[in-house]
Amino acid sequence: MTPVLELRNITKRFPGVLANDHINLTLEEGEIHALLGENGAGKTTLMNILYGLYKADEGEILVRGKPVEIRSPSDAIALGIGMVHQHFMLVPVMTVTENIMLGAEVTKFGPFLDRAAAAQRIRELSRTYGLEVDPEAYIKDLPVGVQQRVEILKLLYRKADILILDEPTAVLTPQEVEELFEVIRSLVAKGNSVIFITHKLKEVMAIADRVTVLRRGRVVGTTRPEETTEEELAAMMVGREVSLVVEKKPARPGDVVLSVRDLHVRDERGEPAVRGVDLDVRAGEIVGIAGVQGNGQTELVEAITGLREPEKGTIHIKGVDVTWASSRQFFEQGAAHVPEDRQRDGLVLSYPVRDNLILNMYYKPPFAIGFRIQEKPIEENARRLVQEFDIRTPDIYTPVANLSGGNQQKVIVAREFSRPIDLLVASQPTRGLDVGSIEYIHKRLVAKRDEGCAVLLVSSELDEIMALSDRIAVMYEGEIMAVIPAEEATREQLGLLMAGVRPEETSEKAQAPAA
Amino acid sequence: MAPGTLDWATIRHRYLRREQVLGIVYLLFAIAIWTLFLPHVEAGAKAKFGLNVVTGVKPIPVPDLVVPARETILLLGFIAAFMGGWQLSRGFKEPQALLAVLLVIFLLAFLVWATAGKSFNLTGMLASTVLRATPIAFGALSGVWCERTAVINIAIEGMMLSSAFTSVVIASATGSPYWGLLAAIVTGAVLGLVLAVLAIRFRVDQIIAGTAINIFAIGLTSFLSHSWLSVRQDLNAAPNFKPIPIPLLAKIPVLGPMFFDVNLIVYIMFALVIITHIILFHTRWGLRMRAVGEHPKAADTLGINVYLTRYISVTIGGIIAGIGGAYFTLGSVGRFDEVMTAGKGFIGLAAMIFGKWTPIGGFIASFIFGLADALQVKMAILRVPIPSEFLLMAPYLVTIIVLSGVVGRAVPPAADGQPYVKE
């Protein structure tokens, strides 16, 4: 049988990078084909070529056996190719109907929009594929899981039958991921074909019919989940054996270092983001905050680290009231912060490595004496840290903008870890990093804990939370739903908490027969 | 900030919500009405408002409106106070629209105070309001067209000024105001296209590109007016558009002189408000414009040409500013004077923001600005003991309050001012 889609020798060069190197890929009809690779392996580039957003330098694309040229998304749509992007392509201030019909509007009397007719079609599609959504709702009022349904409906509305899903599970709770998998299965059952882009091994094993692994722009191999193991896939993806578990000894918690009481914080729009959080982090333990992005974790961290004024409540570090402290006061309490958005909040991208390494200490001896910056200690400090933390940079004068994501993160870690600290607040410390860097950061975090440092870890990757934490706090809509010892936590239990189901309800659900 | 101290942000966050701030603003209006106007009106004084005009097509005569001054001011204050109380206890759905209503109430109270014991032609002033609101409304509409696709157009002023100039020259040379109007449209379109190319193709900072066009327009028209039109006076004497009364409708008291006995350019403005509204919210093109302004990448992934959409919209915005420019000359006395637009293009942008980037909102905001403008002109006639400049400031003070976000933030299109870069 002719495959619905075939990519032959696709090559794409960006200045200084070979993003795709002679890639071959076939998609059979009714197949779920996973495209597995680390960040920067070339998955998204390849799919953007297929969707007409980039132009390939070499190679050809065949749809149902016929060579085609895809110059723009309109060409792709006309060929039945649709894509759900990692960052949703939805206009928040418009309704579901308007978003779905955009570019393929139903009109009456010439150019006038026929919203009712479009909404009717959307309802029909919703019913057929079990994608429940209110066509009149505004996107900004919908939870991300529902927004994703809108994205999928957008493709079905355009009669796309080759569906590309780019990291579709990144923003979902484990239960929502299950629902998405159900939807994908019903899509292929009705004759559609799906390319599923991911870097998560578990998802490949759960949903894919076949998997193609990309590494550094090349296809490493194509296989079937039943013929392989997670370890094997991980090795293919990274190019060497990797350990999937973080090794750590049991924690020996000491005194309370960070103590948060009844904390309320508003986001920049003035809406309540953190609502009455109580939290303790002790010396020598890692407390992980799990939760779907956007449930107040960012604001909580910003309030603790002095970047945002709380509305009410108290924050103490080692008994000192830092509720209203500035970032500098926070640092001077012996606390460190690895921020969520490393490029925006963690580094000055145009500054050289050496200056970024003293951003929190530049005003103090030995780096500054009076008004004068002291070049020699700064350079010595930089050389020492580059060596110690294995920062891969041509020299200490290179702007950090030129470093890879992993090495940028190492610059932050080096800066924050290289002074004596009692508290570390790390927010999404491994987001977007390659497996090697992730391993490295994880080891460093555990090492800090073992030195007796209190660690508050915020991550939207549940696996990371479960692997590193000693205690897990789940955040939902600005509240801590529960704090659970890590050894007792299960994915299912955490997933329900992340979706806002209270512990007492959780235990009832656990007793009820599985739905 | 030292730990534990209280600052304004804390107080506001802890004790006041935005809705309450609004309610208090409304109450302040009530207090202002009572304290500023009430003590200065004699008991029993009556304010006489003439509702009939003597120029143009005379509408059906109606009796003049005579109101007791003190009682009316008291009542207007009560309405403001009631609105404040309602806002504090229940809350309105559209507090920003209500602010416009309050502003009108305040101006009415002012008018009653100023007219107490005298007589004043209200219909005449309202008709003049429409005329003064017209160029502002063109500015607001031009802004809506550009900014809905995320291109900031602060060059409206310069586009108006240039079009005012070309329209007068062409109309004088041809002897027809219609050729002049066409010249204004072409001038606006060309300058709109220049802004579009700078902003879209070359991704020049849009504020700087707009400022450049403004400075260029002021410089060139002033130079040509000074060195050329002063010699060729025959090119600065254009036939203008005369008021066209619409049969029957023009006879309606008050409304007739305001809306149905005006010149062609004012009718074009009314039509453009309605057409823009329909296009923006009820057609395919409008849906795409709005998507391009809010989330250009989303539009791009659905096969919509972001650049082309912006080019077309900005050019149309330029055309609308051009027609507005022709109003200064062909819609008035048919003469060009240096820098005669006097900031109306910028005020149009403020009206657009006050009107939340919608054509109808922008029109209403223009009307309020026009009302204040008309009022201060008439104040001299009533010999009011305050300088008219102060009254003229009032709408801008309100604009500043609105823009500062104390009252409720107007939300621009999400991508406003950002060039779109295809990867």
PDB file of N, CA and C in Angstrom, chain A residues 48 51 53-54 73-74 77 85 88-91 93-94 98-99 101-105 107 110-113 115 154 158 266 268 309 311-312 321 324-326 329, chain B residues 1-7 9-10 13-14 17-18 278 280-288 290-291 294-295 297-304 409 420 422-423:
ATOM      1  N   ASN A  48       7.933  21.676  10.515  1.00  0.00           N
ATOM      2  CA  ASN A  48       7.664  22.987   9.929  1.00  0.00           C
ATOM      3  C   ASN A  48       7.921  22.993   8.428  1.00  0.00           C
ATOM      4  N   TYR A  51       4.894  21.460   6.999  1.00  0.00           N
ATOM      5  CA  TYR A  51       3.716  22.326   7.074  1.00  0.00           C
ATOM      6  C   TYR A  51       3.898  23.608   6.274  1.00  0.00           C
ATOM      7  N   LEU A  53       6.113  26.029   6.666  1.00  0.00           N
ATOM      8  CA  LEU A  53       6.607  27.217   7.364  1.00  0.00           C
ATOM      9  C   LEU A  53       8.083  27.459   7.040  1.00  0.00           C
ATOM     10  N   TYR A  54       8.828  26.363   6.803  1.00  0.00           N
ATOM     11  CA  TYR A  54      10.210  26.471   6.336  1.00  0.00           C
ATOM     12  C   TYR A  54      10.282  25.834   4.958  1.00  0.00           C
ATOM     13  N   PRO A  73       1.619  27.301   4.553  1.00  0.00           N
ATOM     14  CA  PRO A  73       0.616  26.509   5.271  1.00  0.00           C
ATOM     15  C   PRO A  73      -0.635  26.264   4.421  1.00  0.00           C
ATOM     16  N   SER A  74      -0.996  27.219   3.551  1.00  0.00           N
ATOM     17  CA  SER A  74      -2.198  26.983   2.726  1.00  0.00           C
ATOM     18  C   SER A  74      -2.012  25.754   1.838  1.00  0.00           C
ATOM     19  N   ILE A  77      -2.454  22.721   4.037  1.00  0.00           N
ATOM     20  CA  ILE A  77      -3.863  22.517   4.377  1.00  0.00           C
ATOM     21  C   ILE A  77      -4.599  21.914   3.177  1.00  0.00           C
ATOM     22  N   HIS A  85       0.359  23.027  16.965  1.00  0.00           N
ATOM     23  CA  HIS A  85       1.666  23.517  17.371  1.00  0.00           C
ATOM     24  C   HIS A  85       1.831  23.401  18.869  1.00  0.00           C
ATOM     25  N   PHE A  88       0.015  26.944  21.372  1.00  0.00           N
ATOM     26  CA  PHE A  88      -1.254  26.974  20.648  1.00  0.00           C
ATOM     27  C   PHE A  88      -1.383  28.212  19.781  1.00  0.00           C
ATOM     28  N   MET A  89      -1.943  28.022  18.614  1.00  0.00           N
ATOM     29  CA  MET A  89      -2.144  29.117  17.666  1.00  0.00           C
ATOM     30  C   MET A  89      -3.607  29.554  17.735  1.00  0.00           C
ATOM     31  N   LEU A  90      -3.979  30.066  18.893  1.00  0.00           N
ATOM     32  CA  LEU A  90      -5.367  30.488  19.090  1.00  0.00           C
ATOM     33  C   LEU A  90      -5.390  31.945  19.522  1.00  0.00           C
ATOM     34  N   VAL A  91      -6.406  32.671  19.075  1.00  0.00           N
ATOM     35  CA  VAL A  91      -6.551  34.071  19.460  1.00  0.00           C
ATOM     36  C   VAL A  91      -7.414  34.123  20.722  1.00  0.00           C
ATOM     37  N   VAL A  93      -8.894  36.382  22.515  1.00  0.00           N
ATOM     38  CA  VAL A  93     -10.074  37.230  22.647  1.00  0.00           C
ATOM     39  C   VAL A  93     -11.168  36.874  21.646  1.00  0.00           C
ATOM     40  N   MET A  94     -10.979  35.800  20.893  1.00  0.00           N
ATOM     41  CA  MET A  94     -12.025  35.380  19.963  1.00  0.00           C
ATOM     42  C   MET A  94     -12.679  34.091  20.455  1.00  0.00           C
ATOM     43  N   GLU A  98     -14.920  31.403  15.958  1.00  0.00           N
ATOM     44  CA  GLU A  98     -14.114  32.328  15.158  1.00  0.00           C
ATOM     45  C   GLU A  98     -12.716  31.769  14.926  1.00  0.00           C
ATOM     46  N   ASN A  99     -12.132  31.176  15.969  1.00  0.00           N
ATOM     47  CA  ASN A  99     -10.801  30.607  15.824  1.00  0.00           C
ATOM     48  C   ASN A  99     -10.774  29.450  14.835  1.00  0.00           C
ATOM     49  N   MET A 101     -12.974  28.809  12.377  1.00  0.00           N
ATOM     50  CA  MET A 101     -13.328  29.140  10.994  1.00  0.00           C
ATOM     51  C   MET A 101     -12.308  30.069  10.339  1.00  0.00           C
ATOM     52  N   LEU A 102     -11.463  30.709  11.149  1.00  0.00           N
ATOM     53  CA  LEU A 102     -10.493  31.676  10.622  1.00  0.00           C
ATOM     54  C   LEU A 102      -9.697  31.092   9.448  1.00  0.00           C
ATOM     55  N   GLY A 103      -9.743  31.789   8.323  1.00  0.00           N
ATOM     56  CA  GLY A 103      -9.017  31.327   7.145  1.00  0.00           C
ATOM     57  C   GLY A 103      -9.824  30.375   6.276  1.00  0.00           C
ATOM     58  N   ALA A 104     -10.911  29.825   6.845  1.00  0.00           N
ATOM     59  CA  ALA A 104     -11.786  28.946   6.072  1.00  0.00           C
ATOM     60  C   ALA A 104     -13.219  29.276   6.483  1.00  0.00           C
ATOM     61  N   GLU A 105     -13.565  30.561   6.360  1.00  0.00           N
ATOM     62  CA  GLU A 105     -14.806  31.063   6.919  1.00  0.00           C
ATOM     63  C   GLU A 105     -16.032  30.565   6.150  1.00  0.00           C
ATOM     64  N   THR A 107     -19.502  31.818   4.918  1.00  0.00           N
ATOM     65  CA  THR A 107     -20.075  33.146   4.730  1.00  0.00           C
ATOM     66  C   THR A 107     -21.445  33.062   4.083  1.00  0.00           C
ATOM     67  N   GLY A 110     -22.308  36.894   0.254  1.00  0.00           N
ATOM     68  CA  GLY A 110     -20.987  37.395  -0.104  1.00  0.00           C
ATOM     69  C   GLY A 110     -20.016  37.268   1.047  1.00  0.00           C
ATOM     70  N   PRO A 111     -19.523  38.397   1.578  1.00  0.00           N
ATOM     71  CA  PRO A 111     -18.420  38.299   2.542  1.00  0.00           C
ATOM     72  C   PRO A 111     -18.856  38.192   4.005  1.00  0.00           C
ATOM     73  N   PHE A 112     -20.169  38.104   4.293  1.00  0.00           N
ATOM     74  CA  PHE A 112     -20.591  38.178   5.688  1.00  0.00           C
ATOM     75  C   PHE A 112     -20.478  36.838   6.397  1.00  0.00           C
ATOM     76  N   LEU A 113     -19.923  36.872   7.613  1.00  0.00           N
ATOM     77  CA  LEU A 113     -19.690  35.650   8.368  1.00  0.00           C
ATOM     78  C   LEU A 113     -21.007  34.987   8.751  1.00  0.00           C
ATOM     79  N   ARG A 115     -21.740  32.751  11.438  1.00  0.00           N
ATOM     80  CA  ARG A 115     -21.219  32.094  12.638  1.00  0.00           C
ATOM     81  C   ARG A 115     -22.078  30.894  13.026  1.00  0.00           C
ATOM     82  N   LYS A 154      -9.835  22.382  14.759  1.00  0.00           N
ATOM     83  CA  LYS A 154      -9.428  23.264  13.673  1.00  0.00           C
ATOM     84  C   LYS A 154      -8.944  22.436  12.482  1.00  0.00           C
ATOM     85  N   ARG A 158     -10.959  21.557   8.685  1.00  0.00           N
ATOM     86  CA  ARG A 158     -10.332  21.755   7.373  1.00  0.00           C
ATOM     87  C   ARG A 158     -10.161  20.442   6.634  1.00  0.00           C
ATOM     88  N   ARG A 266      -0.990  38.217  43.703  1.00  0.00           N
ATOM     89  CA  ARG A 266      -1.750  38.482  42.479  1.00  0.00           C
ATOM     90  C   ARG A 266      -0.818  38.453  41.274  1.00  0.00           C
ATOM     91  N   GLU A 268       0.105  39.696  37.148  1.00  0.00           N
ATOM     92  CA  GLU A 268       0.238  41.068  36.639  1.00  0.00           C
ATOM     93  C   GLU A 268      -1.088  41.672  36.213  1.00  0.00           C
ATOM     94  N   GLU A 309       5.571  41.506  44.809  1.00  0.00           N
ATOM     95  CA  GLU A 309       5.070  41.803  46.142  1.00  0.00           C
ATOM     96  C   GLU A 309       3.867  40.936  46.451  1.00  0.00           C
ATOM     97  N   GLU A 311       0.378  39.872  48.344  1.00  0.00           N
ATOM     98  CA  GLU A 311      -0.770  40.662  48.771  1.00  0.00           C
ATOM     99  C   GLU A 311      -0.894  40.583  50.285  1.00  0.00           C
ATOM    100  N   LYS A 312      -0.853  39.359  50.799  1.00  0.00           N
ATOM    101  CA  LYS A 312      -0.755  39.204  52.249  1.00  0.00           C
ATOM    102  C   LYS A 312      -0.117  37.869  52.587  1.00  0.00           C
ATOM    103  N   ASP A 321      12.031  37.630  58.658  1.00  0.00           N
ATOM    104  CA  ASP A 321      10.876  37.975  57.827  1.00  0.00           C
ATOM    105  C   ASP A 321      11.358  38.580  56.504  1.00  0.00           C
ATOM    106  N   TRP A 324       8.559  41.178  52.516  1.00  0.00           N
ATOM    107  CA  TRP A 324       8.621  42.349  51.654  1.00  0.00           C
ATOM    108  C   TRP A 324      10.039  42.606  51.156  1.00  0.00           C
ATOM    109  N   ALA A 325      10.865  41.590  51.241  1.00  0.00           N
ATOM    110  CA  ALA A 325      12.270  41.786  50.891  1.00  0.00           C
ATOM    111  C   ALA A 325      12.457  41.931  49.390  1.00  0.00           C
ATOM    112  N   SER A 326      13.517  42.616  49.012  1.00  0.00           N
ATOM    113  CA  SER A 326      13.887  42.707  47.605  1.00  0.00           C
ATOM    114  C   SER A 326      14.678  41.455  47.234  1.00  0.00           C
ATOM    115  N   GLN A 329      17.916  41.388  49.109  1.00  0.00           N
ATOM    116  CA  GLN A 329      17.778  40.938  50.496  1.00  0.00           C
ATOM    117  C   GLN A 329      17.581  39.431  50.566  1.00  0.00           C
TER     118      GLN A 329
ATOM    119  N   MET B   1      12.391  48.603  48.677  1.00  0.00           N
ATOM    120  CA  MET B   1      11.454  48.926  49.750  1.00  0.00           C
ATOM    121  C   MET B   1      11.827  48.165  51.013  1.00  0.00           C
ATOM    122  N   ALA B   2      11.772  48.859  52.138  1.00  0.00           N
ATOM    123  CA  ALA B   2      12.107  48.195  53.397  1.00  0.00           C
ATOM    124  C   ALA B   2      11.012  47.196  53.752  1.00  0.00           C
ATOM    125  N   PRO B   3      11.378  46.085  54.394  1.00  0.00           N
ATOM    126  CA  PRO B   3      10.357  45.089  54.736  1.00  0.00           C
ATOM    127  C   PRO B   3       9.298  45.699  55.649  1.00  0.00           C
ATOM    128  N   GLY B   4       8.059  45.367  55.380  1.00  0.00           N
ATOM    129  CA  GLY B   4       6.999  45.740  56.295  1.00  0.00           C
ATOM    130  C   GLY B   4       6.363  47.094  56.068  1.00  0.00           C
ATOM    131  N   THR B   5       6.980  47.981  55.266  1.00  0.00           N
ATOM    132  CA  THR B   5       6.360  49.282  55.073  1.00  0.00           C
ATOM    133  C   THR B   5       5.182  49.171  54.106  1.00  0.00           C
ATOM    134  N   LEU B   6       4.304  50.150  54.193  1.00  0.00           N
ATOM    135  CA  LEU B   6       3.146  50.165  53.310  1.00  0.00           C
ATOM    136  C   LEU B   6       3.365  51.201  52.224  1.00  0.00           C
ATOM    137  N   ASP B   7       3.114  50.835  51.007  1.00  0.00           N
ATOM    138  CA  ASP B   7       3.158  51.834  49.948  1.00  0.00           C
ATOM    139  C   ASP B   7       1.811  51.822  49.234  1.00  0.00           C
ATOM    140  N   ALA B   9       0.884  50.791  46.300  1.00  0.00           N
ATOM    141  CA  ALA B   9       0.515  49.540  45.645  1.00  0.00           C
ATOM    142  C   ALA B   9      -0.077  48.563  46.653  1.00  0.00           C
ATOM    143  N   THR B  10       0.531  48.515  47.821  1.00  0.00           N
ATOM    144  CA  THR B  10       0.038  47.605  48.839  1.00  0.00           C
ATOM    145  C   THR B  10      -1.363  48.007  49.277  1.00  0.00           C
ATOM    146  N   HIS B  13      -3.811  47.180  46.619  1.00  0.00           N
ATOM    147  CA  HIS B  13      -4.074  45.751  46.519  1.00  0.00           C
ATOM    148  C   HIS B  13      -4.856  45.230  47.706  1.00  0.00           C
ATOM    149  N   ARG B  14      -4.515  45.777  48.879  1.00  0.00           N
ATOM    150  CA  ARG B  14      -5.145  45.222  50.078  1.00  0.00           C
ATOM    151  C   ARG B  14      -6.552  45.729  50.287  1.00  0.00           C
ATOM    152  N   ARG B  17     -10.274  47.433  45.323  1.00  0.00           N
ATOM    153  CA  ARG B  17     -10.273  46.752  44.055  1.00  0.00           C
ATOM    154  C   ARG B  17     -10.614  47.774  42.989  1.00  0.00           C
ATOM    155  N   ARG B  18     -10.294  47.435  41.765  1.00  0.00           N
ATOM    156  CA  ARG B  18     -10.482  48.386  40.662  1.00  0.00           C
ATOM    157  C   ARG B  18     -11.934  48.869  40.585  1.00  0.00           C
ATOM    158  N   ILE B 278     -19.186  47.023  10.537  1.00  0.00           N
ATOM    159  CA  ILE B 278     -19.677  45.800   9.891  1.00  0.00           C
ATOM    160  C   ILE B 278     -18.509  44.971   9.351  1.00  0.00           C
ATOM    161  N   LEU B 280     -15.383  44.955  10.304  1.00  0.00           N
ATOM    162  CA  LEU B 280     -14.512  44.439  11.355  1.00  0.00           C
ATOM    163  C   LEU B 280     -15.128  43.244  12.080  1.00  0.00           C
ATOM    164  N   PHE B 281     -16.427  43.305  12.342  1.00  0.00           N
ATOM    165  CA  PHE B 281     -17.006  42.273  13.201  1.00  0.00           C
ATOM    166  C   PHE B 281     -17.935  41.294  12.490  1.00  0.00           C
ATOM    167  N   HIS B 282     -18.232  41.569  11.215  1.00  0.00           N
ATOM    168  CA  HIS B 282     -19.189  40.679  10.563  1.00  0.00           C
ATOM    169  C   HIS B 282     -18.744  40.161   9.212  1.00  0.00           C
ATOM    170  N   THR B 283     -17.500  40.426   8.822  1.00  0.00           N
ATOM    171  CA  THR B 283     -17.067  39.875   7.536  1.00  0.00           C
ATOM    172  C   THR B 283     -15.794  39.053   7.696  1.00  0.00           C
ATOM    173  N   ARG B 284     -15.535  38.282   6.664  1.00  0.00           N
ATOM    174  CA  ARG B 284     -14.344  37.449   6.605  1.00  0.00           C
ATOM    175  C   ARG B 284     -13.082  38.312   6.732  1.00  0.00           C
ATOM    176  N   TRP B 285     -13.076  39.420   5.967  1.00  0.00           N
ATOM    177  CA  TRP B 285     -11.905  40.287   5.974  1.00  0.00           C
ATOM    178  C   TRP B 285     -11.622  40.818   7.384  1.00  0.00           C
ATOM    179  N   GLY B 286     -12.699  41.215   8.106  1.00  0.00           N
ATOM    180  CA  GLY B 286     -12.534  41.764   9.449  1.00  0.00           C
ATOM    181  C   GLY B 286     -12.015  40.727  10.430  1.00  0.00           C
ATOM    182  N   LEU B 287     -12.523  39.511  10.314  1.00  0.00           N
ATOM    183  CA  LEU B 287     -12.067  38.434  11.194  1.00  0.00           C
ATOM    184  C   LEU B 287     -10.566  38.227  11.000  1.00  0.00           C
ATOM    185  N   ARG B 288     -10.147  38.263   9.728  1.00  0.00           N
ATOM    186  CA  ARG B 288      -8.720  38.059   9.442  1.00  0.00           C
ATOM    187  C   ARG B 288      -7.885  39.234   9.928  1.00  0.00           C
ATOM    188  N   ARG B 290      -8.535  41.155  12.468  1.00  0.00           N
ATOM    189  CA  ARG B 290      -8.414  41.082  13.927  1.00  0.00           C
ATOM    190  C   ARG B 290      -7.441  39.979  14.340  1.00  0.00           C
ATOM    191  N   ALA B 291      -7.488  38.854  13.630  1.00  0.00           N
ATOM    192  CA  ALA B 291      -6.576  37.755  13.953  1.00  0.00           C
ATOM    193  C   ALA B 291      -5.127  38.188  13.722  1.00  0.00           C
ATOM    194  N   GLU B 294      -4.076  40.320  16.588  1.00  0.00           N
ATOM    195  CA  GLU B 294      -3.976  39.681  17.896  1.00  0.00           C
ATOM    196  C   GLU B 294      -2.881  38.617  17.921  1.00  0.00           C
ATOM    197  N   HIS B 295      -2.792  37.806  16.897  1.00  0.00           N
ATOM    198  CA  HIS B 295      -1.906  36.646  16.911  1.00  0.00           C
ATOM    199  C   HIS B 295      -1.498  36.339  15.475  1.00  0.00           C
ATOM    200  N   LYS B 297       0.952  34.957  14.066  1.00  0.00           N
ATOM    201  CA  LYS B 297       1.469  33.637  13.723  1.00  0.00           C
ATOM    202  C   LYS B 297       0.333  32.635  13.545  1.00  0.00           C
ATOM    203  N   ALA B 298      -0.692  32.750  14.403  1.00  0.00           N
ATOM    204  CA  ALA B 298      -1.848  31.869  14.256  1.00  0.00           C
ATOM    205  C   ALA B 298      -2.478  32.091  12.890  1.00  0.00           C
ATOM    206  N   ALA B 299      -2.620  33.347  12.504  1.00  0.00           N
ATOM    207  CA  ALA B 299      -3.211  33.649  11.199  1.00  0.00           C
ATOM    208  C   ALA B 299      -2.346  33.058  10.087  1.00  0.00           C
ATOM    209  N   ASP B 300      -1.034  33.201  10.232  1.00  0.00           N
ATOM    210  CA  ASP B 300      -0.108  32.692   9.225  1.00  0.00           C
ATOM    211  C   ASP B 300      -0.252  31.182   9.067  1.00  0.00           C
ATOM    212  N   THR B 301      -0.336  30.465  10.190  1.00  0.00           N
ATOM    213  CA  THR B 301      -0.425  29.002  10.096  1.00  0.00           C
ATOM    214  C   THR B 301      -1.739  28.560   9.482  1.00  0.00           C
ATOM    215  N   LEU B 302      -2.710  29.454   9.394  1.00  0.00           N
ATOM    216  CA  LEU B 302      -3.975  29.085   8.754  1.00  0.00           C
ATOM    217  C   LEU B 302      -4.011  29.582   7.314  1.00  0.00           C
ATOM    218  N   GLY B 303      -2.858  29.976   6.800  1.00  0.00           N
ATOM    219  CA  GLY B 303      -2.775  30.345   5.398  1.00  0.00           C
ATOM    220  C   GLY B 303      -3.196  31.775   5.101  1.00  0.00           C
ATOM    221  N   ILE B 304      -3.267  32.628   6.142  1.00  0.00           N
ATOM    222  CA  ILE B 304      -3.629  34.027   5.903  1.00  0.00           C
ATOM    223  C   ILE B 304      -2.349  34.827   5.683  1.00  0.00           C
ATOM    224  N   ARG B 409      -8.305  49.165  32.381  1.00  0.00           N
ATOM    225  CA  ARG B 409      -7.353  49.256  31.295  1.00  0.00           C
ATOM    226  C   ARG B 409      -8.015  48.939  29.961  1.00  0.00           C
ATOM    227  N   TYR B 420       5.947  41.584  12.299  1.00  0.00           N
ATOM    228  CA  TYR B 420       5.843  40.131  12.235  1.00  0.00           C
ATOM    229  C   TYR B 420       7.012  39.587  11.427  1.00  0.00           C
ATOM    230  N   LYS B 422       8.482  36.308   9.768  1.00  0.00           N
ATOM    231  CA  LYS B 422       8.296  34.909   9.365  1.00  0.00           C
ATOM    232  C   LYS B 422       9.599  34.187   9.609  1.00  0.00           C
ATOM    233  N   GLU B 423       9.530  32.956  10.143  1.00  0.00           N
ATOM    234  CA  GLU B 423      10.775  32.231  10.400  1.00  0.00           C
ATOM    235  C   GLU B 423      11.339  31.667   9.112  1.00  0.00           C
TER     236      GLU B 423
END
